[in-house]
Amino acid sequence: MVFEKRKNLPQQGFHMEITFYKYQGTGNDFVMIDDRSEAFPERDLALVQRLCDRRFGIGADGLILIRNKQGYDFEMIYFNADGSQSMCGNGARCAVAFSKFLGIIDQRTSFWAIDGAHDARVAGDWVELGMRDVLSLSNAGVDFFVNTGSPHHVRYVENVADYPVFEEGRKIRFSSEYAPGGTNVNFITPLSEDELYVRTYERGVENETLSCGTGVTACALVYGFQNQLNEVNIKTPGGNLRVRFTKAADGSFTDILLIGPAEQVFEGKISVQ
Ligand SMILES: N[C@@H](CCC[C@H](N)C(=O)O)C(=O)O
């Protein structure tokens, strides 16, 4: 793979060989790097963008650095493909699987992410990820908004399979209501009393992704709240996930678990200059 000469080199003579692992969680895919040596120049967002580029780089929805963190098994630093940072539910499940692969953890872990501490459990190819508590859902016109570690707008639509997710998602993502940071946008259609079909336009990828973990969590909380459920099965274009939670009397949500597969797809080396 030949790179164009990177224009904004951090310093002359910059050259780096990176060993990476490609992971995917229900089609949400990530470049995963064991960066416990802290060698990766995380402020070089052009490098992050290049590595996530599906033509000039490895290609991914996001990039994740695994680093040491006092008091925790590891820290996960997540970048969207455009270099912006947020919490990533599918990425966190993949980070847990990767940390088991590296021998950092066994079956259970407590790790740090941008939104705070998370517990998780590895169950075969699946990972059960503890999400941060959610204090409340909000109305957004006739739709809903909830922050599950990253911001999510949730809209019910008649048939999400045929819905123009990219066009309608961009309108909401860039609308003045969400300026300046924007939001992720999820469109949902119930398939049965405890199952949803969810498609997501993702901020920072600026496209529909095959699934979004914090997004399906947001959708499950909205649907669960309206239908007195504490477990919702989610179908996405990238695969199936499950969300469990406890709804407290004050309207908050605790004990939230995002459950789904996390798979290592390939290992590689890439030379960047
Ligand atoms: N795909 C992720 C969400 C990543 C962050 C999101 N794009 C944002 O910028 O808020 C997930 O699985 O949660």
Short mmCIF file of C-alpha atoms and ligand atoms in Angstrom, two decimals:
data_model
loop_
_atom_site.label_atom_id
_atom_site.label_comp_id
_atom_site.label_asym_id
_atom_site.label_seq_id
_atom_site.Cartn_x
_atom_site.Cartn_y
_atom_site.Cartn_z
CA MET A 1 0.00 0.00 0.00
CA VAL A 2 1.55 3.28 -1.09
CA PHE A 3 0.75 6.40 0.85
CA GLU A 4 0.71 9.89 -0.61
CA LYS A 5 3.40 11.97 1.09
CA ARG A 6 1.76 13.25 4.27
CA LYS A 7 1.64 17.00 4.02
CA ASN A 8 1.87 18.11 7.63
CA LEU A 9 4.74 15.97 8.89
CA PRO A 10 5.12 16.36 12.67
CA GLN A 11 8.85 16.76 12.08
CA GLN A 12 11.26 16.25 9.16
CA GLY A 13 12.37 12.67 8.69
CA PHE A 14 9.23 11.37 10.41
CA HIS A 15 8.96 7.62 9.91
CA MET A 16 6.97 5.13 11.93
CA GLU A 17 6.25 1.42 11.58
CA ILE A 18 2.98 0.56 13.28
CA THR A 19 1.79 -2.94 14.20
CA PHE A 20 -1.99 -2.91 14.30
CA TYR A 21 -4.90 -5.31 14.71
CA LYS A 22 -8.18 -4.86 12.85
CA TYR A 23 -11.28 -5.57 14.95
CA GLN A 24 -14.98 -5.40 14.26
CA GLY A 25 -18.03 -5.44 16.49
CA THR A 26 -21.25 -6.02 14.45
CA GLY A 27 -19.57 -4.40 11.45
CA ASN A 28 -18.34 -1.29 13.29
CA ASP A 29 -14.65 -1.59 12.56
CA PHE A 30 -11.54 -0.31 14.24
CA VAL A 31 -7.77 -0.07 13.94
CA MET A 32 -6.54 -1.31 17.31
CA ILE A 33 -3.04 -0.44 18.56
CA ASP A 34 -1.27 -1.68 21.70
CA ASP A 35 0.21 1.68 22.68
CA ARG A 36 1.31 0.92 26.25
CA SER A 37 4.69 2.33 25.19
CA GLU A 38 2.85 5.60 24.36
CA ALA A 39 4.78 5.86 21.09
CA PHE A 40 1.76 6.79 18.96
CA PRO A 41 1.56 10.57 18.28
CA GLU A 42 -2.12 10.91 19.30
CA ARG A 43 -2.14 14.67 18.55
CA ASP A 44 -1.31 13.90 14.91
CA LEU A 45 -4.94 13.77 13.76
CA ALA A 46 -3.84 13.68 10.11
CA LEU A 47 -2.20 10.33 10.91
CA VAL A 48 -5.40 9.05 12.56
CA GLN A 49 -7.41 10.14 9.52
CA ARG A 50 -4.92 8.52 7.16
CA LEU A 51 -4.95 5.18 9.01
CA CYS A 52 -8.76 5.15 9.00
CA ASP A 53 -8.98 6.12 5.32
CA ARG A 54 -10.45 3.20 3.33
CA ARG A 55 -8.28 3.96 0.27
CA PHE A 56 -5.10 5.60 1.48
CA GLY A 57 -4.88 3.76 4.76
CA ILE A 58 -6.00 0.62 6.60
CA GLY A 59 -9.65 1.69 6.63
CA ALA A 60 -11.91 1.82 9.70
CA ASP A 61 -14.73 3.72 11.40
CA GLY A 62 -12.31 4.55 14.20
CA LEU A 63 -8.90 4.01 15.80
CA ILE A 64 -8.29 2.82 19.36
CA LEU A 65 -5.13 3.10 21.46
CA ILE A 66 -4.70 0.77 24.45
CA ARG A 67 -2.62 2.45 27.15
CA ASN A 68 -1.74 1.85 30.80
CA LYS A 69 -3.87 3.62 33.42
CA GLN A 70 -3.16 3.57 37.15
CA GLY A 71 -5.92 1.78 39.03
CA TYR A 72 -7.36 0.14 35.92
CA ASP A 73 -6.39 -2.77 33.68
CA PHE A 74 -6.02 -0.37 30.73
CA GLU A 75 -7.23 2.87 29.18
CA MET A 76 -9.00 2.96 25.83
CA ILE A 77 -8.46 6.14 23.77
CA TYR A 78 -10.97 6.26 20.90
CA PHE A 79 -10.79 8.39 17.75
CA ASN A 80 -13.50 8.64 15.14
CA ALA A 81 -12.24 8.40 11.54
CA ASP A 82 -12.09 12.22 11.39
CA GLY A 83 -9.86 12.34 14.47
CA SER A 84 -12.54 13.56 16.89
CA GLN A 85 -12.90 11.75 20.21
CA SER A 86 -15.90 10.28 22.03
CA MET A 87 -16.99 7.13 23.82
CA CYS A 88 -17.45 4.10 21.57
CA GLY A 89 -19.48 1.12 22.74
CA ASN A 90 -18.61 -1.31 19.95
CA GLY A 91 -15.01 -0.11 20.12
CA ALA A 92 -14.92 -0.70 23.85
CA ARG A 93 -16.14 -4.26 23.40
CA CYS A 94 -13.37 -4.78 20.83
CA ALA A 95 -10.83 -3.15 23.18
CA VAL A 96 -11.78 -5.67 25.88
CA ALA A 97 -11.38 -8.58 23.44
CA PHE A 98 -8.03 -7.14 22.29
CA SER A 99 -6.82 -6.74 25.87
CA LYS A 100 -7.63 -10.41 26.52
CA PHE A 101 -5.70 -11.29 23.32
CA LEU A 102 -2.73 -9.28 24.64
CA GLY A 103 -2.89 -11.09 27.98
CA ILE A 104 -3.65 -7.86 29.88
CA ILE A 105 -6.89 -9.34 31.25
CA ASP A 106 -8.57 -12.72 31.67
CA GLN A 107 -12.40 -12.84 31.70
CA ARG A 108 -13.30 -9.68 33.64
CA THR A 109 -11.88 -6.17 33.54
CA SER A 110 -12.25 -2.63 34.77
CA PHE A 111 -10.91 -0.07 32.31
CA TRP A 112 -10.93 3.68 31.73
CA ALA A 113 -12.47 5.52 28.75
CA ILE A 114 -13.25 9.15 27.92
CA ASP A 115 -16.57 8.96 29.84
CA GLY A 116 -15.08 7.25 32.91
CA ALA A 117 -14.69 3.74 34.30
CA HIS A 118 -16.27 0.66 32.71
CA ASP A 119 -16.51 -2.96 33.80
CA ALA A 120 -16.75 -5.74 31.22
CA ARG A 121 -16.84 -9.53 30.97
CA VAL A 122 -15.61 -11.73 28.12
CA ALA A 123 -17.99 -14.59 27.29
CA GLY A 124 -16.49 -16.53 24.37
CA ASP A 125 -16.62 -14.32 21.27
CA TRP A 126 -19.04 -11.98 23.00
CA VAL A 127 -18.31 -9.16 25.40
CA GLU A 128 -20.71 -7.79 28.02
CA LEU A 129 -19.85 -4.11 28.44
CA GLY A 130 -21.05 -2.07 31.40
CA MET A 131 -22.12 1.35 30.16
CA ARG A 132 -22.18 4.49 32.32
CA ASP A 133 -25.48 5.30 34.05
CA VAL A 134 -27.85 7.51 32.08
CA LEU A 135 -29.59 10.18 34.16
CA SER A 136 -32.50 10.84 31.82
CA LEU A 137 -33.96 10.71 28.32
CA SER A 138 -34.94 13.99 26.65
CA ASN A 139 -37.56 14.89 24.08
CA ALA A 140 -36.23 16.36 20.83
CA GLY A 141 -39.34 17.59 19.07
CA VAL A 142 -41.29 14.38 18.35
CA ASP A 143 -38.01 12.43 18.66
CA PHE A 144 -35.70 11.66 21.57
CA PHE A 145 -32.16 12.48 22.72
CA VAL A 146 -29.94 10.60 25.13
CA ASN A 147 -26.23 10.64 25.91
CA THR A 148 -24.83 7.15 26.48
CA GLY A 149 -21.21 8.27 26.52
CA SER A 150 -21.75 9.90 23.16
CA PRO A 151 -24.75 11.99 22.04
CA HIS A 152 -27.62 10.27 20.21
CA HIS A 153 -30.76 11.53 18.52
CA VAL A 154 -33.37 8.75 18.20
CA ARG A 155 -36.23 8.81 15.66
CA TYR A 156 -38.95 6.22 15.03
CA VAL A 157 -39.57 5.60 11.30
CA GLU A 158 -42.09 3.41 9.48
CA ASN A 159 -39.59 1.12 7.75
CA VAL A 160 -35.96 1.76 8.66
CA ALA A 161 -34.76 -0.78 6.07
CA ASP A 162 -35.81 1.60 3.26
CA TYR A 163 -35.14 4.87 5.06
CA PRO A 164 -32.70 7.50 3.60
CA VAL A 165 -30.41 7.30 6.63
CA PHE A 166 -27.49 9.25 5.11
CA GLU A 167 -29.54 12.22 3.86
CA GLU A 168 -31.84 12.51 6.86
CA GLY A 169 -29.07 11.69 9.32
CA ARG A 170 -26.84 14.49 8.02
CA LYS A 171 -29.64 17.05 8.35
CA ILE A 172 -30.05 16.29 12.05
CA ARG A 173 -26.32 15.76 12.73
CA PHE A 174 -25.50 19.27 11.42
CA SER A 175 -28.70 21.02 12.58
CA SER A 176 -28.39 24.16 14.69
CA GLU A 177 -30.08 22.34 17.60
CA TYR A 178 -26.90 20.31 18.04
CA ALA A 179 -24.30 22.95 17.20
CA PRO A 180 -21.40 23.10 17.70
CA GLY A 181 -20.54 19.46 18.58
CA GLY A 182 -23.29 17.74 16.63
CA THR A 183 -24.81 14.36 17.42
CA ASN A 184 -25.12 10.80 16.16
CA VAL A 185 -28.51 9.97 14.64
CA ASN A 186 -30.40 6.67 15.00
CA PHE A 187 -33.52 5.57 13.12
CA ILE A 188 -35.57 2.74 14.62
CA THR A 189 -38.44 0.43 13.65
CA PRO A 190 -39.80 -2.10 16.18
CA LEU A 191 -39.70 -5.69 14.86
CA SER A 192 -41.52 -7.26 17.83
CA GLU A 193 -42.39 -6.34 21.41
CA ASP A 194 -38.75 -6.67 22.54
CA GLU A 195 -36.76 -6.22 19.30
CA LEU A 196 -35.74 -3.16 17.28
CA TYR A 197 -34.13 -2.64 13.90
CA VAL A 198 -31.64 0.25 14.22
CA ARG A 199 -29.65 2.12 11.57
CA THR A 200 -27.22 4.89 12.56
CA TYR A 201 -25.64 7.95 10.92
CA GLU A 202 -22.43 8.44 12.88
CA ARG A 203 -20.83 11.76 13.78
CA GLY A 204 -17.11 11.69 13.11
CA VAL A 205 -17.47 9.01 10.46
CA GLU A 206 -19.93 11.24 8.61
CA ASN A 207 -21.73 8.27 7.15
CA GLU A 208 -23.99 5.40 8.12
CA THR A 209 -22.06 2.73 10.00
CA LEU A 210 -23.14 -0.92 10.12
CA SER A 211 -23.85 -0.49 13.81
CA CYS A 212 -23.15 1.87 16.70
CA GLY A 213 -22.93 0.53 20.25
CA THR A 214 -23.70 3.72 22.16
CA GLY A 215 -26.40 4.28 19.56
CA VAL A 216 -28.18 0.95 20.01
CA THR A 217 -27.91 1.49 23.76
CA ALA A 218 -29.67 4.85 23.39
CA CYS A 219 -32.39 3.26 21.23
CA ALA A 220 -32.90 0.41 23.70
CA LEU A 221 -33.36 2.85 26.60
CA VAL A 222 -35.92 4.89 24.65
CA TYR A 223 -37.87 1.80 23.55
CA GLY A 224 -37.53 0.11 26.93
CA PHE A 225 -38.79 3.21 28.72
CA GLN A 226 -41.88 3.39 26.50
CA ASN A 227 -42.65 -0.33 26.72
CA GLN A 228 -41.69 -1.16 30.34
CA LEU A 229 -38.84 -3.43 29.24
CA ASN A 230 -35.44 -3.98 30.87
CA GLU A 231 -33.93 -5.92 27.97
CA VAL A 232 -34.11 -5.12 24.25
CA ASN A 233 -32.74 -7.13 21.33
CA ILE A 234 -31.31 -4.98 18.56
CA LYS A 235 -30.89 -5.89 14.90
CA THR A 236 -28.45 -3.74 12.91
CA PRO A 237 -27.12 -4.06 9.34
CA GLY A 238 -23.89 -5.36 10.90
CA GLY A 239 -25.37 -7.94 13.24
CA ASN A 240 -27.30 -8.41 16.47
CA LEU A 241 -26.77 -6.89 19.91
CA ARG A 242 -28.61 -7.00 23.24
CA VAL A 243 -29.03 -4.25 25.82
CA ARG A 244 -30.04 -4.87 29.44
CA PHE A 245 -30.71 -2.18 32.02
CA THR A 246 -32.50 -1.22 35.22
CA LYS A 247 -34.86 1.74 35.16
CA ALA A 248 -34.90 3.63 38.43
CA ALA A 249 -37.94 5.44 39.85
CA ASP A 250 -36.24 8.81 39.25
CA GLY A 251 -36.13 8.13 35.49
CA SER A 252 -32.45 7.26 35.42
CA PHE A 253 -31.02 4.04 33.96
CA THR A 254 -28.40 1.93 35.76
CA ASP A 255 -26.73 -1.48 35.36
CA ILE A 256 -26.71 -0.91 31.58
CA LEU A 257 -25.07 -3.77 29.65
CA LEU A 258 -24.25 -3.67 25.93
CA ILE A 259 -23.79 -7.30 24.85
CA GLY A 260 -22.46 -8.45 21.51
CA PRO A 261 -19.64 -10.00 19.48
CA ALA A 262 -16.13 -8.59 19.05
CA GLU A 263 -13.80 -10.18 16.52
CA GLN A 264 -10.18 -9.82 15.46
CA VAL A 265 -10.19 -9.75 11.63
CA PHE A 266 -6.48 -9.44 10.81
CA GLU A 267 -3.07 -8.27 12.06
CA GLY A 268 -0.85 -5.98 10.04
CA LYS A 269 2.10 -3.64 9.89
CA ILE A 270 2.03 -0.27 8.23
CA SER A 271 4.89 2.12 7.57
CA VAL A 272 4.02 5.82 7.78
CA GLN A 273 6.21 8.73 6.93
N1 LIG B 1 -19.46 3.69 16.92
C1 LIG B 1 -19.36 4.12 18.26
C2 LIG B 1 -19.66 5.59 18.49
C3 LIG B 1 -18.43 6.36 18.20
C4 LIG B 1 -18.54 7.75 18.63
C5 LIG B 1 -19.55 8.54 17.85
N2 LIG B 1 -19.29 8.47 16.44
C6 LIG B 1 -19.45 9.97 18.32
O1 LIG B 1 -18.68 10.73 17.75
O2 LIG B 1 -20.13 10.29 19.30
C7 LIG B 1 -20.13 3.24 19.20
O3 LIG B 1 -20.14 2.02 18.94
O4 LIG B 1 -20.64 3.73 20.22
#
